[in-house]
Tab-separated table of C-alpha atoms in Angstrom:
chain	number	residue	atom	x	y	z
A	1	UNK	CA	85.352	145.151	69.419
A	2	UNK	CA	88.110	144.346	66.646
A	3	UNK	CA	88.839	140.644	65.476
A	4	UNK	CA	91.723	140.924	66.897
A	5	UNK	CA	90.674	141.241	70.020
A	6	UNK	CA	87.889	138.832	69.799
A	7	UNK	CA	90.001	136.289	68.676
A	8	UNK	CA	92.356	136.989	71.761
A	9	UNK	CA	89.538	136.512	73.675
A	10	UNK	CA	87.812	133.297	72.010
A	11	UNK	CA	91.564	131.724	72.577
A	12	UNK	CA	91.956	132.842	75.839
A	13	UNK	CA	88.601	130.866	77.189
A	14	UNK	CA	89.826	128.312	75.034
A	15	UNK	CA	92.905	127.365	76.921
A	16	UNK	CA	90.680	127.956	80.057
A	17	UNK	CA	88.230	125.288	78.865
A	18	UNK	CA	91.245	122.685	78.139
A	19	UNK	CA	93.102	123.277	81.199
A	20	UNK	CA	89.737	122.507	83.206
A	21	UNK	CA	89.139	119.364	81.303
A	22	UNK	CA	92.768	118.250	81.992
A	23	UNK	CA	92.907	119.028	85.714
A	24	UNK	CA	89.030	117.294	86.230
A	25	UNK	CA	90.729	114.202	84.271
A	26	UNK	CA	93.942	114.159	86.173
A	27	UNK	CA	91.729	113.727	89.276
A	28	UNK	CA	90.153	110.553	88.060
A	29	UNK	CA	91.334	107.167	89.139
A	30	UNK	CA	92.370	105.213	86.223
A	31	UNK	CA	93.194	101.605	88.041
A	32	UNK	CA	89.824	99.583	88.571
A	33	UNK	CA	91.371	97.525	90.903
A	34	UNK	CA	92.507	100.703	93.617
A	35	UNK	CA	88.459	102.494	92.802
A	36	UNK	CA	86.891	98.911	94.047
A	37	UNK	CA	89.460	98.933	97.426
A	38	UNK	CA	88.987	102.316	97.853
A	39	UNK	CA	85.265	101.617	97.815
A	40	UNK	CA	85.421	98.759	100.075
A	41	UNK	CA	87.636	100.823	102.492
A	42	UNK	CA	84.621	103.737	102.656
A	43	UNK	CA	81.871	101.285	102.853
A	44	UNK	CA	83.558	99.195	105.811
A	45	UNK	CA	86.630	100.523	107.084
A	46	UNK	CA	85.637	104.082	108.320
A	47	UNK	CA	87.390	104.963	111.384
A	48	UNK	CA	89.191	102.727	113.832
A	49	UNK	CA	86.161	101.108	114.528
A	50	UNK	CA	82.094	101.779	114.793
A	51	UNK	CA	78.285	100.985	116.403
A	52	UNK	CA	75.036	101.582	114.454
A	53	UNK	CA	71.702	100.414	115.068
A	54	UNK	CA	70.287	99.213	112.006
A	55	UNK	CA	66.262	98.443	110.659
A	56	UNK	CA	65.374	95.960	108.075
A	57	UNK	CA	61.915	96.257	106.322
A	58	UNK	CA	61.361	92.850	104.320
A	59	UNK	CA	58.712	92.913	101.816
A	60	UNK	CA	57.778	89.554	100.185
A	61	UNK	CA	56.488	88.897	96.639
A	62	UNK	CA	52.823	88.156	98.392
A	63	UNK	CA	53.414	92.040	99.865
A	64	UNK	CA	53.718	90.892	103.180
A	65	UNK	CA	56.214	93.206	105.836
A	66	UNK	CA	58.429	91.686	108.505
A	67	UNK	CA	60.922	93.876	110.175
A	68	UNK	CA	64.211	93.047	111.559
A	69	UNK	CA	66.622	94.972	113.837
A	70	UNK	CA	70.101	94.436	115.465
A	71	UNK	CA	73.023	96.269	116.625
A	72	UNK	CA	76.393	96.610	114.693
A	73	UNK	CA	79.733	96.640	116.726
A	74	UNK	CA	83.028	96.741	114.469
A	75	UNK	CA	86.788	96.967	114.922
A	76	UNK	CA	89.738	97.270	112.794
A	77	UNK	CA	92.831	95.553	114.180
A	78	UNK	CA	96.717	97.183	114.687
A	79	UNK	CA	97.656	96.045	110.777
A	80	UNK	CA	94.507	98.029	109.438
A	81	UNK	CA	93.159	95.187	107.136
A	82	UNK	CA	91.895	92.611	109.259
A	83	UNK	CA	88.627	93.466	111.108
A	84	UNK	CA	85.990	92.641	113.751
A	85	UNK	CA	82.393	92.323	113.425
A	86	UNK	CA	79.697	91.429	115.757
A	87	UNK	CA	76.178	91.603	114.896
A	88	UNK	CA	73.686	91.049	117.764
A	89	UNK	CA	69.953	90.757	116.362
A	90	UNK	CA	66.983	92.069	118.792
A	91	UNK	CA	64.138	91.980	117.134
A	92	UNK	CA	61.892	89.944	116.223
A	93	UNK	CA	61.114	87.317	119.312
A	94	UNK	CA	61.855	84.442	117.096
A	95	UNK	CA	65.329	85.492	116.446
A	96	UNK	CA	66.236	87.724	119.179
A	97	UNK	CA	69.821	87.107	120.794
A	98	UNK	CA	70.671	85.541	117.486
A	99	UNK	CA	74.498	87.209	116.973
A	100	UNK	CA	76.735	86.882	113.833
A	101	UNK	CA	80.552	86.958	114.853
A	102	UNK	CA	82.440	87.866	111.461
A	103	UNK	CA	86.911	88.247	111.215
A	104	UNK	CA	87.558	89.493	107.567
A	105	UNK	CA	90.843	88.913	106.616
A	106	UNK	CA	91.299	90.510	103.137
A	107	UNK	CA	93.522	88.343	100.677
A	108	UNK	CA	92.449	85.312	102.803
A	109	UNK	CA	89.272	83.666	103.838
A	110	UNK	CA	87.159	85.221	106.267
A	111	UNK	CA	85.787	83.279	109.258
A	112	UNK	CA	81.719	83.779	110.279
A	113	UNK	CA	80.246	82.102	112.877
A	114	UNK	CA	76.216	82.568	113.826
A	115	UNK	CA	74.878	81.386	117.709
A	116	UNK	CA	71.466	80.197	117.869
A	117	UNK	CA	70.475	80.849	121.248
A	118	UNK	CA	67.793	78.567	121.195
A	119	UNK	CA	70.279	75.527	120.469
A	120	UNK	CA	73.159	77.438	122.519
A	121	UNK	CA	74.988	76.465	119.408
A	122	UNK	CA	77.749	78.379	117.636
A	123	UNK	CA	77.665	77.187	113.607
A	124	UNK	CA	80.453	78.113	111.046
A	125	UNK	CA	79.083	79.516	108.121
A	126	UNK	CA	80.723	77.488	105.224
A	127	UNK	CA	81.994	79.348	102.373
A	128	UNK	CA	79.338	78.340	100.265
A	129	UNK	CA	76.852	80.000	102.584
A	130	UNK	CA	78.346	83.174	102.806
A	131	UNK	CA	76.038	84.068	99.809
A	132	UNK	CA	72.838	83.270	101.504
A	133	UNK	CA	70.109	85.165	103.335
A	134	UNK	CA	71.221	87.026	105.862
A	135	UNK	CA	67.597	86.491	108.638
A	136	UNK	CA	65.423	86.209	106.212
A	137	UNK	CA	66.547	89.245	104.295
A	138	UNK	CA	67.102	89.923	100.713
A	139	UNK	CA	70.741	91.036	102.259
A	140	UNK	CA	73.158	88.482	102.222
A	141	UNK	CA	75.448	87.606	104.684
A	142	UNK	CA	78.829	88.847	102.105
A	143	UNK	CA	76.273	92.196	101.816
A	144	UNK	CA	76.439	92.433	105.963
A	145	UNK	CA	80.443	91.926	106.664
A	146	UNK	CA	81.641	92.543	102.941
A	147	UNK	CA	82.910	90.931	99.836
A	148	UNK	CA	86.439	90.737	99.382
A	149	UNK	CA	87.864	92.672	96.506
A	150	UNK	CA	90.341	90.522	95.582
A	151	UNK	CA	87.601	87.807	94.849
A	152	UNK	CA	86.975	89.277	91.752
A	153	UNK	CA	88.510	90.516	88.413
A	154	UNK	CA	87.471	94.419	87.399
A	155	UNK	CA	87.484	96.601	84.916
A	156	UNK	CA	86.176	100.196	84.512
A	157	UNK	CA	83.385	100.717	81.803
A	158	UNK	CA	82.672	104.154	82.012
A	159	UNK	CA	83.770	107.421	84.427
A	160	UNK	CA	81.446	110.008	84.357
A	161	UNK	CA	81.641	113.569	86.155
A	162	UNK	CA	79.782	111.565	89.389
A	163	UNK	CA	80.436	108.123	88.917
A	164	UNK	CA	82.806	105.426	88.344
A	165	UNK	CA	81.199	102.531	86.412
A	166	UNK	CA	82.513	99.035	86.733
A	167	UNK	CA	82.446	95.401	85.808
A	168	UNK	CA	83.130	92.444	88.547
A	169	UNK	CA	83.767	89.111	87.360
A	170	UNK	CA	84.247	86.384	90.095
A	171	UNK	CA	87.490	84.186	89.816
A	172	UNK	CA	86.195	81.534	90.935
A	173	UNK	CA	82.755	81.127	89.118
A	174	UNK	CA	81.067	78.026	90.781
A	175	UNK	CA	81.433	79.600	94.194
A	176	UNK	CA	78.989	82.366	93.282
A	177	UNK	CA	75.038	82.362	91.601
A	178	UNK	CA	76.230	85.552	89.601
A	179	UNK	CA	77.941	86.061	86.552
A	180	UNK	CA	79.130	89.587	87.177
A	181	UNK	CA	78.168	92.669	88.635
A	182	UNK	CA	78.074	96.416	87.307
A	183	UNK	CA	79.054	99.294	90.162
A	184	UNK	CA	78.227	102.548	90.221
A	185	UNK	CA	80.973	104.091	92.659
A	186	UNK	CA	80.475	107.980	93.453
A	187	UNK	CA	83.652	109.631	92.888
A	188	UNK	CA	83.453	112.483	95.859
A	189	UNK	CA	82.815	109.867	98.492
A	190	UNK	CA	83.846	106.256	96.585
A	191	UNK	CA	80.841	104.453	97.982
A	192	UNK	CA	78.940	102.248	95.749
A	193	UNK	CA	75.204	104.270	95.062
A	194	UNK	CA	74.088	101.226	93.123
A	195	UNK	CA	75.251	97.510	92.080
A	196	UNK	CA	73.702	95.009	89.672
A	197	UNK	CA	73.847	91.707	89.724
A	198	UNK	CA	73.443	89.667	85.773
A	199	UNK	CA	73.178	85.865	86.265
A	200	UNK	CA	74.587	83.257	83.055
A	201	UNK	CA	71.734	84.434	81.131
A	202	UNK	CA	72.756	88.102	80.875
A	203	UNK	CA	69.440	88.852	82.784
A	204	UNK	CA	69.776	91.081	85.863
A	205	UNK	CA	68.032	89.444	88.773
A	206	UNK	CA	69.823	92.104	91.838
A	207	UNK	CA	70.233	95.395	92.304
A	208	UNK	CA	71.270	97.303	95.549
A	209	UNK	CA	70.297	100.761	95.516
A	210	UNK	CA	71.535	103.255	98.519
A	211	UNK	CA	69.079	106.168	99.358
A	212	UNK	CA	70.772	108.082	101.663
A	213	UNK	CA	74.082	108.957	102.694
A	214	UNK	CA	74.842	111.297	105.261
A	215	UNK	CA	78.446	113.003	106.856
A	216	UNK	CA	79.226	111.351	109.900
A	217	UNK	CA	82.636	112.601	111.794
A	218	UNK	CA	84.177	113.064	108.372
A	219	UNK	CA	82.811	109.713	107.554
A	220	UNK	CA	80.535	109.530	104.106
A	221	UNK	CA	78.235	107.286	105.387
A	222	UNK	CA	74.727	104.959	103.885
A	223	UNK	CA	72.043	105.600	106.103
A	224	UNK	CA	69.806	103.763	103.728
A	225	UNK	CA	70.105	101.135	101.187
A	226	UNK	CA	67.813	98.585	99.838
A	227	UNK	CA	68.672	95.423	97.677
A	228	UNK	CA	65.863	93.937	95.673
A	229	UNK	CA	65.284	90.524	94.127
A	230	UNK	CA	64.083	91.121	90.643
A	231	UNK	CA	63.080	86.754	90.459
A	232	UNK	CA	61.352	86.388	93.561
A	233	UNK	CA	59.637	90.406	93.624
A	234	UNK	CA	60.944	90.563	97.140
A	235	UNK	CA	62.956	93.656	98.621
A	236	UNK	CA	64.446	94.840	102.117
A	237	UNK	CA	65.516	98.659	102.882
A	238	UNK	CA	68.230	98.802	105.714
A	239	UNK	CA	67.880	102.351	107.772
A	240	UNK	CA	71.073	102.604	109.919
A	241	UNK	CA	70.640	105.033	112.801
A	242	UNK	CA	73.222	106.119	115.947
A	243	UNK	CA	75.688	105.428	114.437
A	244	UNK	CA	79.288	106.516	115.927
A	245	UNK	CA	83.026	105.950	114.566
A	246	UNK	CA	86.129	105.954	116.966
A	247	UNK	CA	84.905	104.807	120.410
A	248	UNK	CA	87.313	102.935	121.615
A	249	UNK	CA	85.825	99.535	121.445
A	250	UNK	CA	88.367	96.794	123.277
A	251	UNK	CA	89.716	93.956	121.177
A	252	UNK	CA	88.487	91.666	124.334
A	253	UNK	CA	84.862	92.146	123.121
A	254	UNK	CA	85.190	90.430	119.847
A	255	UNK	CA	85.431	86.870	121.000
A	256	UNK	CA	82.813	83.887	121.036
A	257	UNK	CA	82.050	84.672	124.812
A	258	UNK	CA	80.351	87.671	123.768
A	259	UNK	CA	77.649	85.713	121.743
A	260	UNK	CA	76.593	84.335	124.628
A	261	UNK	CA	77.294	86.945	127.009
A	262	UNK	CA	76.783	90.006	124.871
A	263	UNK	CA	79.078	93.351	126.070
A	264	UNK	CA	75.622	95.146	127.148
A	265	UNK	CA	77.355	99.025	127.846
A	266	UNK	CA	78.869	98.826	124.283
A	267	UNK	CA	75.498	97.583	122.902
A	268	UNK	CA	73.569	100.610	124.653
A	269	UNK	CA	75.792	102.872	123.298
A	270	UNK	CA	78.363	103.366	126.481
């Protein structure tokens, strides 16, 4: 083979090699705050609404295992941003028919309510609780119904070929025990694989890991995640199971008469 024909050749995969490079590129988000509300929308909003049975496995710093399950119901309303969350706990005996009623309302303040059966009392969870344990778990109750991405200020650190990498800092600083937190958003499905959490001394005490994600309807969806607590040496993993997008669930359901008289059909998977 002449140099001629080898330079022909050497150019030619050249110009191949660029024009791959430029079309992967193109296909990158460059706008940190459309990745994060793309990511919320997959990790919350898919389909017009959803049920899952979910597991919690709790294990204290002493090693000790508690367990934890409860039934998801969700709806998105007509305007496709404000949604409906009811989440009726079963097990164990101690908490069972606790339910938490959640209406997000992104750009606004979300309204959560928990019933204690035990009390028949329905409490408002304060702002300032939102960022608490959700039953004991090393979830909190934001991790459960969502935080909303307008909360916080981003910025993109890093895009690899899989992953988006990005920085969180809260607006409003006293309202939260973090500093900021570092995502790792996948850039096939745009759900968060894993999120760390640095407090004011630049030490990271949280980190959320998911473990599986599976393709539900055309739905990406976490069928495990975990979130440990890197002070206390505490962690839970959340295994979601049956769990089924676009059912038809009635607005009439998501109301404070169902904490009390839970919509049974719906809850056994009707």
């Amino acid at each position: 083979m002449n140099s001629t024909i080898k330079n022909m050749l050497a150019m030619t995969w050249l110009l191949g090699s660029l024009v791959q490079v430029q079309a992967w590129g193109e296909s990158d988000l460059t706008n940190a705050d459309d990745i994060v509300k793309q990511a919320n929308r997959a990790s919350y909003y898919a389909g017009k609404d959803g049920r899952a049975e979910a597991r919690m496995k709790i294990i204290d710093s002493q090693k000790h295992k508690q367990i934890r399950q409860f039934t998801i119901l969700r709806r998105t309303r007509i305007d496709d941003r404000t949604q409906d969350m009811l989440v009726f706990i079963s097990r164990p005996s101690d908490v069972r028919g606790m339910v938490f009623r959640v209406v997000r309302q992104p750009g606004g303040d979300d309204n959560r309510w928990l019933y204690l059966p035990g009390l028949d009392l329905v409490r408002q969870i304060s702002a300032g609780d939102q960022r608490t344990s959700f039953i004991g778990s090393d979830f909190l109750y934001e991790d459960v119904s969502g935080r909303d991405p307008n909360a916080d200020t981003h910025q993109i650190l890093e895009t690899t070929k899989k992953y988006y990498k990005l920085k969180s800092i809260p607006k409003k600083s006293r309202s939260v025990e973090f500093s900021y937190y570092t995502s790792w958003i996948d850039k096939k499905t745009l759900l968060p694989m894993k999120v760390e959490y640095t407090d004011i001394r630049g030490k990271i005490y949280r980190r959320m890991d998911v473990k599986k994600v599976t393709v539900i309807q055309g739905y990406p969806t976490v069928l495990r995640a975990s979130i440990s607590n890197l002070d206390s040496n505490s962690s839970t993993t959340m295994e979601m199971r049956g769990v089924r997008y676009d059912l038809g669930l009635p607005a009439s359901i998501f109301s404070e008469r169902s904490l009390r008289t839970p919509p049974t059909s719906w809850l056994r998977g009707k």
